[in-house]
Amino acid sequence: MFILPNSATIIEVGPRDGLQNEAKVVSTEHKLQFIENLQQAGVQEMELTSFVSPKWVPQMADAKDILANVEKTGRQLVLTPNEKGINAALESGARAVAVFVGVSNTFNKKNINKTTDESMKALKPLILQLKQDGVFVRACISTAFHCPFEGAIEPEDTLSLCQQFVGWGVDELSVADTIGMATPTESYELFSQLKEAFPDVLMTAHFHDTRKMALANIFAALQASVDRFDSSAGGLGGCPFAPGATGNVATEDVVNMLHQMGIETGIDLDRLCEAVQKIEPYVSNPVDTGMYRLYKNRA
Ligand code: HMG
Ligand code: MG
């Protein structure tokens, strides 16, 4: 028999992971409208934006304006790699911060301009301070399965990185298949080990859908008792520093799969598709996800 929970949590990453990779910059007004529409569809946890260098990622240059104007509801995460970003996020009122590090040194260097060790050394005191101040901390682990530069990643290396974060008291691990190369067997094996090693942290799976294996990987992660999934409305996005990586798995397709299996998410699928329809004119490519296509044909 399959192991299936009664409910699962979606962490919507469209406004951050989705829009950070857009060829044309989406206006602050349209981003805020997208966030509000997602909230109204029932999304409770969301990465709203990132506090990163605007030279590296110009699409996220309006992070302060996003935080200043967003409707305060649910868990509102902002992504940031360093002290400057964390300070700016806190000054803007953030109470939930996502830090990110690649298991692969080469990827980390291209993404954050530091080796993995350098990033970890710099993050340790920052995370300890955030926890002392009662801030929710999520650690995003990039290239947990495969790296575009170094190839396959040893599960022990991913586990060892997660171990450090857990030791510093993070609340959540978001373990990522950055380039969408993991297989369902790899997903099951890694998440089984992670759940066994770290039973007390929130464990989230973050799949990009480059090879259309993300839904299968989510099903495999469910078998390993994972019940939290990052996804992006409309399947938008990808990491600008991971060649070949396309968007995250589409929230509407994940929600549909979960609902069809009797797993509640608290998200209204039609309202979610409406949110996708409203942002679609402002992104570079037409959205072509399974559930969104059905929604448009029905409308
Ligand atoms: P650097 O050039 O080594 O940094 O970049 P620096 O410390 O030398 O600073 C350079 C300039 O950036 C300075 O400004 C700093 O003030 C500024 P200047 O004096 O030249 O005018 N700066 C900042 N500005 C705003 N916010 C900050 C910040 N830090 C420095 N936080 C740095 C290092 C980390 C800044 C850069 O590499 C960077 O911003 N990288 C971000 C990369 C990124 O956003 N990638 C995508 C997100 S990760 C992802 O998508 C993966 C994930 O989805 C999981 C998965 O799928 O794998 C999470
Ligand atoms: Mg990602």
mmCIF file of C-alpha atoms and ligand atoms in Angstrom:
data_model
loop_
_atom_site.group_PDB
_atom_site.id
_atom_site.type_symbol
_atom_site.label_atom_id
_atom_site.label_comp_id
_atom_site.label_asym_id
_atom_site.label_seq_id
_atom_site.Cartn_x
_atom_site.Cartn_y
_atom_site.Cartn_z
ATOM 1 C CA MET A 1 0.000 0.000 0.000
ATOM 2 C CA PHE A 2 1.147 3.549 -0.694
ATOM 3 C CA ILE A 3 2.051 5.849 2.196
ATOM 4 C CA LEU A 4 -0.068 8.985 1.744
ATOM 5 C CA PRO A 5 -0.723 11.828 4.201
ATOM 6 C CA ASN A 6 -4.182 13.394 4.623
ATOM 7 C CA SER A 7 -2.801 16.821 3.875
ATOM 8 C CA ALA A 8 0.309 18.442 2.428
ATOM 9 C CA THR A 9 1.732 21.968 2.419
ATOM 10 C CA ILE A 10 2.637 23.888 -0.706
ATOM 11 C CA ILE A 11 5.342 26.510 -0.408
ATOM 12 C CA GLU A 12 4.722 28.766 -3.390
ATOM 13 C CA VAL A 13 8.006 30.009 -4.868
ATOM 14 C CA GLY A 14 6.670 31.618 -8.080
ATOM 15 C CA PRO A 15 7.170 35.247 -7.046
ATOM 16 C CA ARG A 16 10.844 34.474 -6.231
ATOM 17 C CA ASP A 17 12.176 31.399 -8.070
ATOM 18 C CA GLY A 18 9.622 31.975 -10.850
ATOM 19 C CA LEU A 19 10.229 35.636 -11.552
ATOM 20 C CA GLN A 20 13.993 35.805 -10.809
ATOM 21 C CA ASN A 21 14.714 34.144 -14.146
ATOM 22 C CA GLU A 22 12.333 36.180 -16.288
ATOM 23 C CA ALA A 23 13.894 37.719 -19.386
ATOM 24 C CA LYS A 24 11.832 40.872 -18.894
ATOM 25 C CA VAL A 25 11.499 42.449 -15.484
ATOM 26 C CA VAL A 26 7.960 42.210 -14.102
ATOM 27 C CA SER A 27 6.795 45.451 -12.454
ATOM 28 C CA THR A 28 6.459 45.661 -8.670
ATOM 29 C CA GLU A 29 2.737 46.309 -9.101
ATOM 30 C CA HIS A 30 2.210 43.120 -11.106
ATOM 31 C CA LYS A 31 4.328 41.085 -8.672
ATOM 32 C CA LEU A 32 2.233 42.348 -5.750
ATOM 33 C CA GLN A 33 -0.958 41.498 -7.617
ATOM 34 C CA PHE A 34 0.417 37.989 -8.335
ATOM 35 C CA ILE A 35 1.229 37.488 -4.641
ATOM 36 C CA GLU A 36 -2.215 38.699 -3.575
ATOM 37 C CA ASN A 37 -3.940 36.430 -6.106
ATOM 38 C CA LEU A 38 -1.918 33.448 -4.826
ATOM 39 C CA GLN A 39 -2.827 34.297 -1.232
ATOM 40 C CA GLN A 40 -6.482 34.484 -2.230
ATOM 41 C CA ALA A 41 -6.190 31.035 -3.813
ATOM 42 C CA GLY A 42 -5.283 29.728 -0.337
ATOM 43 C CA VAL A 43 -1.458 29.701 -0.393
ATOM 44 C CA GLN A 44 -0.236 29.921 3.209
ATOM 45 C CA GLU A 45 3.545 29.798 2.752
ATOM 46 C CA MET A 46 5.348 31.706 0.028
ATOM 47 C CA GLU A 47 8.796 32.941 -1.006
ATOM 48 C CA LEU A 48 7.902 36.532 -1.820
ATOM 49 C CA THR A 49 11.204 37.833 -3.159
ATOM 50 C CA SER A 50 14.955 37.771 -2.558
ATOM 51 C CA PHE A 51 17.426 40.211 -1.056
ATOM 52 C CA VAL A 52 20.358 39.587 -3.378
ATOM 53 C CA SER A 53 22.682 41.801 -5.367
ATOM 54 C CA PRO A 54 20.644 43.708 -7.988
ATOM 55 C CA LYS A 55 23.727 43.458 -10.218
ATOM 56 C CA TRP A 56 23.457 39.668 -10.146
ATOM 57 C CA VAL A 57 19.657 39.381 -10.231
ATOM 58 C CA PRO A 58 18.055 42.648 -11.411
ATOM 59 C CA GLN A 59 14.596 41.052 -11.383
ATOM 60 C CA MET A 60 14.589 41.062 -7.555
ATOM 61 C CA ALA A 61 15.811 44.657 -7.098
ATOM 62 C CA ASP A 62 12.433 45.739 -5.676
ATOM 63 C CA ALA A 63 12.534 43.381 -2.654
ATOM 64 C CA LYS A 64 12.040 46.227 -0.167
ATOM 65 C CA ASP A 65 9.007 47.560 -2.016
ATOM 66 C CA ILE A 66 7.494 44.088 -2.171
ATOM 67 C CA LEU A 67 7.795 43.607 1.590
ATOM 68 C CA ALA A 68 6.533 47.099 2.337
ATOM 69 C CA ASN A 69 3.355 46.616 0.327
ATOM 70 C CA VAL A 70 2.451 42.975 0.655
ATOM 71 C CA GLU A 71 -0.641 41.826 2.560
ATOM 72 C CA LYS A 72 0.643 40.242 5.798
ATOM 73 C CA THR A 73 -0.786 36.744 5.892
ATOM 74 C CA GLY A 74 0.660 33.251 6.374
ATOM 75 C CA ARG A 75 4.394 32.496 6.386
ATOM 76 C CA GLN A 76 6.122 35.019 4.170
ATOM 77 C CA LEU A 77 9.653 33.999 3.295
ATOM 78 C CA VAL A 78 12.396 36.049 1.719
ATOM 79 C CA LEU A 79 15.512 34.497 0.255
ATOM 80 C CA THR A 80 18.975 35.863 0.950
ATOM 81 C CA PRO A 81 22.550 34.559 0.844
ATOM 82 C CA ASN A 82 24.469 36.869 3.189
ATOM 83 C CA GLU A 83 24.579 39.341 6.063
ATOM 84 C CA LYS A 84 23.767 42.342 3.915
ATOM 85 C CA GLY A 85 20.631 40.643 2.590
ATOM 86 C CA ILE A 86 19.557 39.360 6.000
ATOM 87 C CA ASN A 87 19.912 42.826 7.539
ATOM 88 C CA ALA A 88 17.975 44.438 4.713
ATOM 89 C CA ALA A 89 15.261 41.789 5.001
ATOM 90 C CA LEU A 90 14.901 42.287 8.762
ATOM 91 C CA GLU A 91 14.839 46.072 8.359
ATOM 92 C CA SER A 92 12.008 45.592 5.874
ATOM 93 C CA GLY A 93 10.042 43.607 8.455
ATOM 94 C CA ALA A 94 10.789 40.010 7.388
ATOM 95 C CA ARG A 95 10.228 37.391 10.108
ATOM 96 C CA ALA A 96 11.007 34.343 7.982
ATOM 97 C CA VAL A 97 14.285 34.072 6.091
ATOM 98 C CA ALA A 98 15.509 31.490 3.602
ATOM 99 C CA VAL A 99 19.259 31.093 3.183
ATOM 100 C CA PHE A 100 20.721 29.079 0.316
ATOM 101 C CA VAL A 101 23.869 27.056 -0.306
ATOM 102 C CA GLY A 102 24.879 24.549 -2.974
ATOM 103 C CA VAL A 103 26.269 21.139 -2.018
ATOM 104 C CA SER A 104 28.430 21.530 -5.108
ATOM 105 C CA ASN A 105 31.303 23.966 -4.706
ATOM 106 C CA THR A 106 31.358 24.909 -8.364
ATOM 107 C CA PHE A 107 27.661 25.734 -8.395
ATOM 108 C CA ASN A 108 27.920 27.672 -5.143
ATOM 109 C CA LYS A 109 30.787 29.709 -6.533
ATOM 110 C CA LYS A 110 28.775 30.585 -9.649
ATOM 111 C CA ASN A 111 25.632 31.368 -7.633
ATOM 112 C CA ILE A 112 27.025 33.153 -4.577
ATOM 113 C CA ASN A 113 30.701 33.736 -5.440
ATOM 114 C CA LYS A 114 31.877 31.671 -2.458
ATOM 115 C CA THR A 115 32.853 28.052 -1.941
ATOM 116 C CA THR A 116 30.342 25.962 -0.016
ATOM 117 C CA ASP A 117 32.615 26.036 3.061
ATOM 118 C CA GLU A 118 33.020 29.814 2.873
ATOM 119 C CA SER A 119 29.245 30.211 2.672
ATOM 120 C CA MET A 120 28.686 27.898 5.637
ATOM 121 C CA LYS A 121 31.274 29.673 7.790
ATOM 122 C CA ALA A 122 29.649 33.020 7.048
ATOM 123 C CA LEU A 123 26.113 31.715 7.625
ATOM 124 C CA LYS A 124 26.675 30.007 10.976
ATOM 125 C CA PRO A 125 26.755 33.127 13.231
ATOM 126 C CA LEU A 126 23.993 34.754 11.188
ATOM 127 C CA ILE A 127 21.664 31.771 11.627
ATOM 128 C CA LEU A 128 22.451 31.475 15.344
ATOM 129 C CA GLN A 129 21.557 35.157 15.742
ATOM 130 C CA LEU A 130 18.359 34.823 13.692
ATOM 131 C CA LYS A 131 17.248 31.929 15.883
ATOM 132 C CA GLN A 132 18.036 33.908 19.035
ATOM 133 C CA ASP A 133 15.837 36.674 17.682
ATOM 134 C CA GLY A 134 12.989 34.246 17.027
ATOM 135 C CA VAL A 135 13.122 34.464 13.222
ATOM 136 C CA PHE A 136 11.938 31.445 11.204
ATOM 137 C CA VAL A 137 14.908 30.062 9.232
ATOM 138 C CA ARG A 138 14.660 27.886 6.173
ATOM 139 C CA ALA A 139 17.821 26.470 4.609
ATOM 140 C CA CYS A 140 17.632 25.797 0.872
ATOM 141 C CA ILE A 141 20.067 23.110 -0.245
ATOM 142 C CA SER A 142 20.840 23.496 -3.954
ATOM 143 C CA THR A 143 22.296 20.769 -6.172
ATOM 144 C CA ALA A 144 21.319 18.147 -3.581
ATOM 145 C CA PHE A 145 21.139 15.437 -6.280
ATOM 146 C CA HIS A 146 23.029 16.639 -9.362
ATOM 147 C CA CYS A 147 25.147 19.622 -10.323
ATOM 148 C CA PRO A 148 25.361 21.086 -13.843
ATOM 149 C CA PHE A 149 29.142 21.347 -13.427
ATOM 150 C CA GLU A 150 30.179 18.507 -11.091
ATOM 151 C CA GLY A 151 27.656 15.805 -12.029
ATOM 152 C CA ALA A 152 26.119 13.408 -9.501
ATOM 153 C CA ILE A 153 26.264 14.490 -5.844
ATOM 154 C CA GLU A 154 26.947 11.939 -3.100
ATOM 155 C CA PRO A 155 23.948 11.685 -0.731
ATOM 156 C CA GLU A 156 26.423 11.780 2.201
ATOM 157 C CA ASP A 157 27.528 15.270 1.109
ATOM 158 C CA THR A 158 23.934 16.518 1.090
ATOM 159 C CA LEU A 159 23.273 14.888 4.469
ATOM 160 C CA SER A 160 26.397 16.397 5.969
ATOM 161 C CA LEU A 161 25.420 19.920 4.825
ATOM 162 C CA CYS A 162 21.899 19.431 6.229
ATOM 163 C CA GLN A 163 23.406 18.172 9.495
ATOM 164 C CA GLN A 164 25.245 21.460 9.973
ATOM 165 C CA PHE A 165 22.113 23.523 9.380
ATOM 166 C CA VAL A 166 20.078 21.355 11.749
ATOM 167 C CA GLY A 167 22.825 21.743 14.392
ATOM 168 C CA TRP A 168 22.457 25.533 14.116
ATOM 169 C CA GLY A 169 18.714 25.248 14.761
ATOM 170 C CA VAL A 170 17.090 25.906 11.374
ATOM 171 C CA ASP A 171 13.355 25.270 11.249
ATOM 172 C CA GLU A 172 13.152 23.909 7.727
ATOM 173 C CA LEU A 173 15.293 22.223 5.094
ATOM 174 C CA SER A 174 14.250 22.712 1.468
ATOM 175 C CA VAL A 175 16.206 20.133 -0.473
ATOM 176 C CA ALA A 176 16.485 20.978 -4.149
ATOM 177 C CA ASP A 177 16.894 19.217 -7.446
ATOM 178 C CA THR A 178 18.157 22.451 -9.002
ATOM 179 C CA ILE A 179 18.450 21.214 -12.591
ATOM 180 C CA GLY A 180 15.559 18.740 -12.597
ATOM 181 C CA MET A 181 17.687 15.675 -13.061
ATOM 182 C CA ALA A 182 16.762 13.510 -10.065
ATOM 183 C CA THR A 183 14.839 10.286 -10.595
ATOM 184 C CA PRO A 184 12.030 8.947 -8.380
ATOM 185 C CA THR A 185 14.382 6.308 -6.942
ATOM 186 C CA GLU A 186 16.918 8.993 -6.044
ATOM 187 C CA SER A 187 14.149 11.127 -4.545
ATOM 188 C CA TYR A 188 12.870 8.247 -2.410
ATOM 189 C CA GLU A 189 16.346 7.234 -1.265
ATOM 190 C CA LEU A 190 17.599 10.699 -0.332
ATOM 191 C CA PHE A 191 14.389 11.822 1.365
ATOM 192 C CA SER A 192 14.141 8.542 3.310
ATOM 193 C CA GLN A 193 17.637 9.168 4.671
ATOM 194 C CA LEU A 194 16.899 12.818 5.415
ATOM 195 C CA LYS A 195 13.625 12.047 7.214
ATOM 196 C CA GLU A 196 15.345 9.407 9.296
ATOM 197 C CA ALA A 197 18.316 11.629 10.148
ATOM 198 C CA PHE A 198 16.307 14.812 10.868
ATOM 199 C CA PRO A 199 12.855 13.850 12.138
ATOM 200 C CA ASP A 200 12.343 17.158 13.954
ATOM 201 C CA VAL A 201 12.772 19.735 11.183
ATOM 202 C CA LEU A 202 10.262 20.628 8.508
ATOM 203 C CA MET A 203 11.397 18.706 5.426
ATOM 204 C CA THR A 204 10.499 20.172 2.049
ATOM 205 C CA ALA A 205 11.188 18.876 -1.449
ATOM 206 C CA HIS A 206 12.018 21.398 -4.189
ATOM 207 C CA PHE A 207 11.885 19.973 -7.703
ATOM 208 C CA HIS A 208 12.551 21.694 -10.997
ATOM 209 C CA ASP A 209 10.763 20.049 -13.903
ATOM 210 C CA THR A 210 13.405 20.129 -16.633
ATOM 211 C CA ARG A 211 12.918 16.473 -17.556
ATOM 212 C CA LYS A 212 9.232 16.226 -16.565
ATOM 213 C CA MET A 213 10.062 13.952 -13.636
ATOM 214 C CA ALA A 214 9.029 16.336 -10.870
ATOM 215 C CA LEU A 215 5.558 14.883 -10.203
ATOM 216 C CA ALA A 216 7.012 11.369 -10.086
ATOM 217 C CA ASN A 217 9.722 12.657 -7.738
ATOM 218 C CA ILE A 218 7.084 14.242 -5.500
ATOM 219 C CA PHE A 219 5.164 10.960 -5.400
ATOM 220 C CA ALA A 220 8.385 9.181 -4.444
ATOM 221 C CA ALA A 221 9.089 11.794 -1.731
ATOM 222 C CA LEU A 222 5.557 11.251 -0.363
ATOM 223 C CA GLN A 223 6.509 7.588 0.055
ATOM 224 C CA ALA A 224 9.434 8.767 2.160
ATOM 225 C CA SER A 225 6.900 10.666 4.353
ATOM 226 C CA VAL A 226 7.656 14.136 2.968
ATOM 227 C CA ASP A 227 4.525 16.300 3.003
ATOM 228 C CA ARG A 228 5.887 19.731 2.054
ATOM 229 C CA PHE A 229 6.581 20.751 -1.529
ATOM 230 C CA ASP A 230 7.973 23.908 -3.123
ATOM 231 C CA SER A 231 6.341 24.713 -6.440
ATOM 232 C CA SER A 232 5.816 27.651 -8.732
ATOM 233 C CA ALA A 233 2.465 28.759 -10.162
ATOM 234 C CA GLY A 234 2.546 28.387 -13.938
ATOM 235 C CA GLY A 235 5.782 26.396 -13.651
ATOM 236 C CA LEU A 236 7.641 29.701 -13.957
ATOM 237 C CA GLY A 237 11.306 30.149 -13.376
ATOM 238 C CA GLY A 238 14.654 28.537 -12.845
ATOM 239 C CA CYS A 239 18.014 29.565 -11.492
ATOM 240 C CA PRO A 240 19.938 32.041 -13.693
ATOM 241 C CA PHE A 241 23.210 30.413 -12.569
ATOM 242 C CA ALA A 242 22.270 26.779 -13.310
ATOM 243 C CA PRO A 243 22.585 26.224 -17.070
ATOM 244 C CA GLY A 244 19.825 24.043 -18.501
ATOM 245 C CA ALA A 245 17.513 24.380 -15.502
ATOM 246 C CA THR A 246 13.929 25.229 -16.363
ATOM 247 C CA GLY A 247 11.060 26.191 -14.083
ATOM 248 C CA ASN A 248 9.888 24.636 -10.860
ATOM 249 C CA VAL A 249 7.193 22.026 -10.958
ATOM 250 C CA ALA A 250 3.891 23.844 -11.530
ATOM 251 C CA THR A 251 1.834 24.439 -8.383
ATOM 252 C CA GLU A 252 -1.433 23.762 -10.244
ATOM 253 C CA ASP A 253 -0.201 20.331 -11.379
ATOM 254 C CA VAL A 254 1.070 19.400 -7.892
ATOM 255 C CA VAL A 255 -2.149 20.572 -6.229
ATOM 256 C CA ASN A 256 -4.229 18.624 -8.743
ATOM 257 C CA MET A 257 -2.213 15.428 -8.232
ATOM 258 C CA LEU A 258 -2.455 15.734 -4.447
ATOM 259 C CA HIS A 259 -6.189 16.514 -4.477
ATOM 260 C CA GLN A 260 -6.898 13.634 -6.879
ATOM 261 C CA MET A 261 -5.193 11.310 -4.377
ATOM 262 C CA GLY A 262 -7.291 12.666 -1.500
ATOM 263 C CA ILE A 263 -4.509 14.840 -0.038
ATOM 264 C CA GLU A 264 -5.757 18.272 1.050
ATOM 265 C CA THR A 265 -3.713 21.421 0.413
ATOM 266 C CA GLY A 266 -6.175 24.193 1.277
ATOM 267 C CA ILE A 267 -5.622 25.658 -2.203
ATOM 268 C CA ASP A 268 -8.450 26.414 -4.625
ATOM 269 C CA LEU A 269 -7.289 25.134 -8.012
ATOM 270 C CA ASP A 270 -9.466 27.450 -10.114
ATOM 271 C CA ARG A 271 -8.351 30.534 -8.215
ATOM 272 C CA LEU A 272 -4.739 29.389 -8.560
ATOM 273 C CA CYS A 273 -5.157 29.083 -12.341
ATOM 274 C CA GLU A 274 -6.762 32.542 -12.325
ATOM 275 C CA ALA A 275 -3.592 33.872 -10.630
ATOM 276 C CA VAL A 276 -1.531 32.261 -13.406
ATOM 277 C CA GLN A 277 -3.773 33.763 -16.082
ATOM 278 C CA LYS A 278 -3.331 37.240 -14.609
ATOM 279 C CA ILE A 279 0.501 37.092 -14.510
ATOM 280 C CA GLU A 280 0.859 35.345 -17.913
ATOM 281 C CA PRO A 281 0.754 38.556 -20.031
ATOM 282 C CA TYR A 282 3.747 39.910 -18.093
ATOM 283 C CA VAL A 283 6.109 36.919 -18.430
ATOM 284 C CA SER A 284 8.175 36.085 -21.502
ATOM 285 C CA ASN A 285 6.741 32.689 -22.473
ATOM 286 C CA PRO A 286 3.190 31.390 -22.676
ATOM 287 C CA VAL A 287 2.330 29.170 -19.714
ATOM 288 C CA ASP A 288 1.740 25.597 -20.821
ATOM 289 C CA THR A 289 1.132 23.421 -17.786
ATOM 290 C CA GLY A 290 -1.357 20.559 -17.717
ATOM 291 C CA MET A 291 -3.947 22.020 -15.361
ATOM 292 C CA TYR A 292 -3.637 25.572 -16.691
ATOM 293 C CA ARG A 293 -4.319 24.336 -20.256
ATOM 294 C CA LEU A 294 -7.463 22.535 -19.050
ATOM 295 C CA TYR A 295 -8.566 25.631 -17.114
ATOM 296 C CA LYS A 296 -8.189 27.864 -20.190
ATOM 297 C CA ASN A 297 -10.020 25.420 -22.452
ATOM 298 C CA ARG A 298 -12.883 25.304 -19.963
ATOM 299 C CA ALA A 299 -13.089 29.074 -19.469
HETATM 300 P P1 HMG B 1 29.751 39.451 -4.735
HETATM 301 O O1 HMG B 1 29.928 40.287 -5.958
HETATM 302 O O2 HMG B 1 30.790 38.420 -4.406
HETATM 303 O O3 HMG B 1 29.433 40.293 -3.440
HETATM 304 O O4 HMG B 1 28.331 38.744 -4.877
HETATM 305 P P2 HMG B 1 30.154 41.446 -2.712
HETATM 306 O O5 HMG B 1 29.979 41.202 -1.273
HETATM 307 O O6 HMG B 1 31.528 41.663 -3.261
HETATM 308 O O7 HMG B 1 29.231 42.680 -3.127
HETATM 309 C C1 HMG B 1 29.110 43.117 -4.473
HETATM 310 C C2 HMG B 1 28.003 44.158 -4.552
HETATM 311 O O8 HMG B 1 26.741 43.571 -4.233
HETATM 312 C C3 HMG B 1 28.178 45.294 -3.553
HETATM 313 O O9 HMG B 1 27.575 46.415 -4.135
HETATM 314 C C4 HMG B 1 27.351 44.851 -2.383
HETATM 315 O O10 HMG B 1 26.908 45.897 -1.566
HETATM 316 C C5 HMG B 1 26.168 44.206 -3.079
HETATM 317 P P3 HMG B 1 28.466 47.532 -4.895
HETATM 318 O O11 HMG B 1 29.405 48.035 -3.844
HETATM 319 O O12 HMG B 1 29.185 46.813 -6.001
HETATM 320 O O13 HMG B 1 27.454 48.526 -5.372
HETATM 321 N N1 HMG B 1 25.509 43.176 -2.279
HETATM 322 C C6 HMG B 1 24.178 43.121 -2.103
HETATM 323 N N2 HMG B 1 23.184 43.910 -2.527
HETATM 324 C C7 HMG B 1 21.932 43.572 -2.157
HETATM 325 N N3 HMG B 1 21.634 42.475 -1.418
HETATM 326 C C8 HMG B 1 22.619 41.673 -0.973
HETATM 327 C C9 HMG B 1 23.947 41.992 -1.313
HETATM 328 N N4 HMG B 1 25.127 41.395 -1.045
HETATM 329 C C10 HMG B 1 26.071 42.137 -1.641
HETATM 330 N N5 HMG B 1 22.299 40.599 -0.261
HETATM 331 C C11 HMG B 1 26.352 37.856 -3.842
HETATM 332 C C12 HMG B 1 27.865 37.882 -3.853
HETATM 333 C C13 HMG B 1 25.923 36.755 -2.900
HETATM 334 C C14 HMG B 1 25.817 39.199 -3.381
HETATM 335 C C15 HMG B 1 25.863 37.593 -5.275
HETATM 336 O O14 HMG B 1 26.518 36.467 -5.745
HETATM 337 C C16 HMG B 1 24.381 37.340 -5.349
HETATM 338 O O15 HMG B 1 23.580 38.248 -5.134
HETATM 339 N N6 HMG B 1 23.982 36.122 -5.704
HETATM 340 C C17 HMG B 1 22.564 35.764 -5.729
HETATM 341 C C18 HMG B 1 22.345 34.654 -6.668
HETATM 342 C C19 HMG B 1 20.885 34.297 -6.722
HETATM 343 O O16 HMG B 1 19.995 35.049 -6.318
HETATM 344 N N7 HMG B 1 20.600 33.108 -7.269
HETATM 345 C C20 HMG B 1 19.261 32.614 -7.384
HETATM 346 C C21 HMG B 1 18.670 32.201 -6.082
HETATM 347 S S1 HMG B 1 19.176 30.595 -5.549
HETATM 348 C C22 HMG B 1 18.128 29.516 -6.363
HETATM 349 O O17 HMG B 1 17.375 29.925 -7.207
HETATM 350 C C23 HMG B 1 18.158 28.070 -5.950
HETATM 351 C C24 HMG B 1 16.939 27.643 -5.116
HETATM 352 O O18 HMG B 1 15.737 27.891 -5.807
HETATM 353 C C25 HMG B 1 17.036 26.146 -4.818
HETATM 354 C C26 HMG B 1 17.372 25.320 -6.059
HETATM 355 O O19 HMG B 1 16.526 25.236 -6.963
HETATM 356 O O20 HMG B 1 18.492 24.841 -6.120
HETATM 357 C C27 HMG B 1 16.877 28.406 -3.791
HETATM 358 MG MG MG B 2 14.913 26.606 -7.351
#
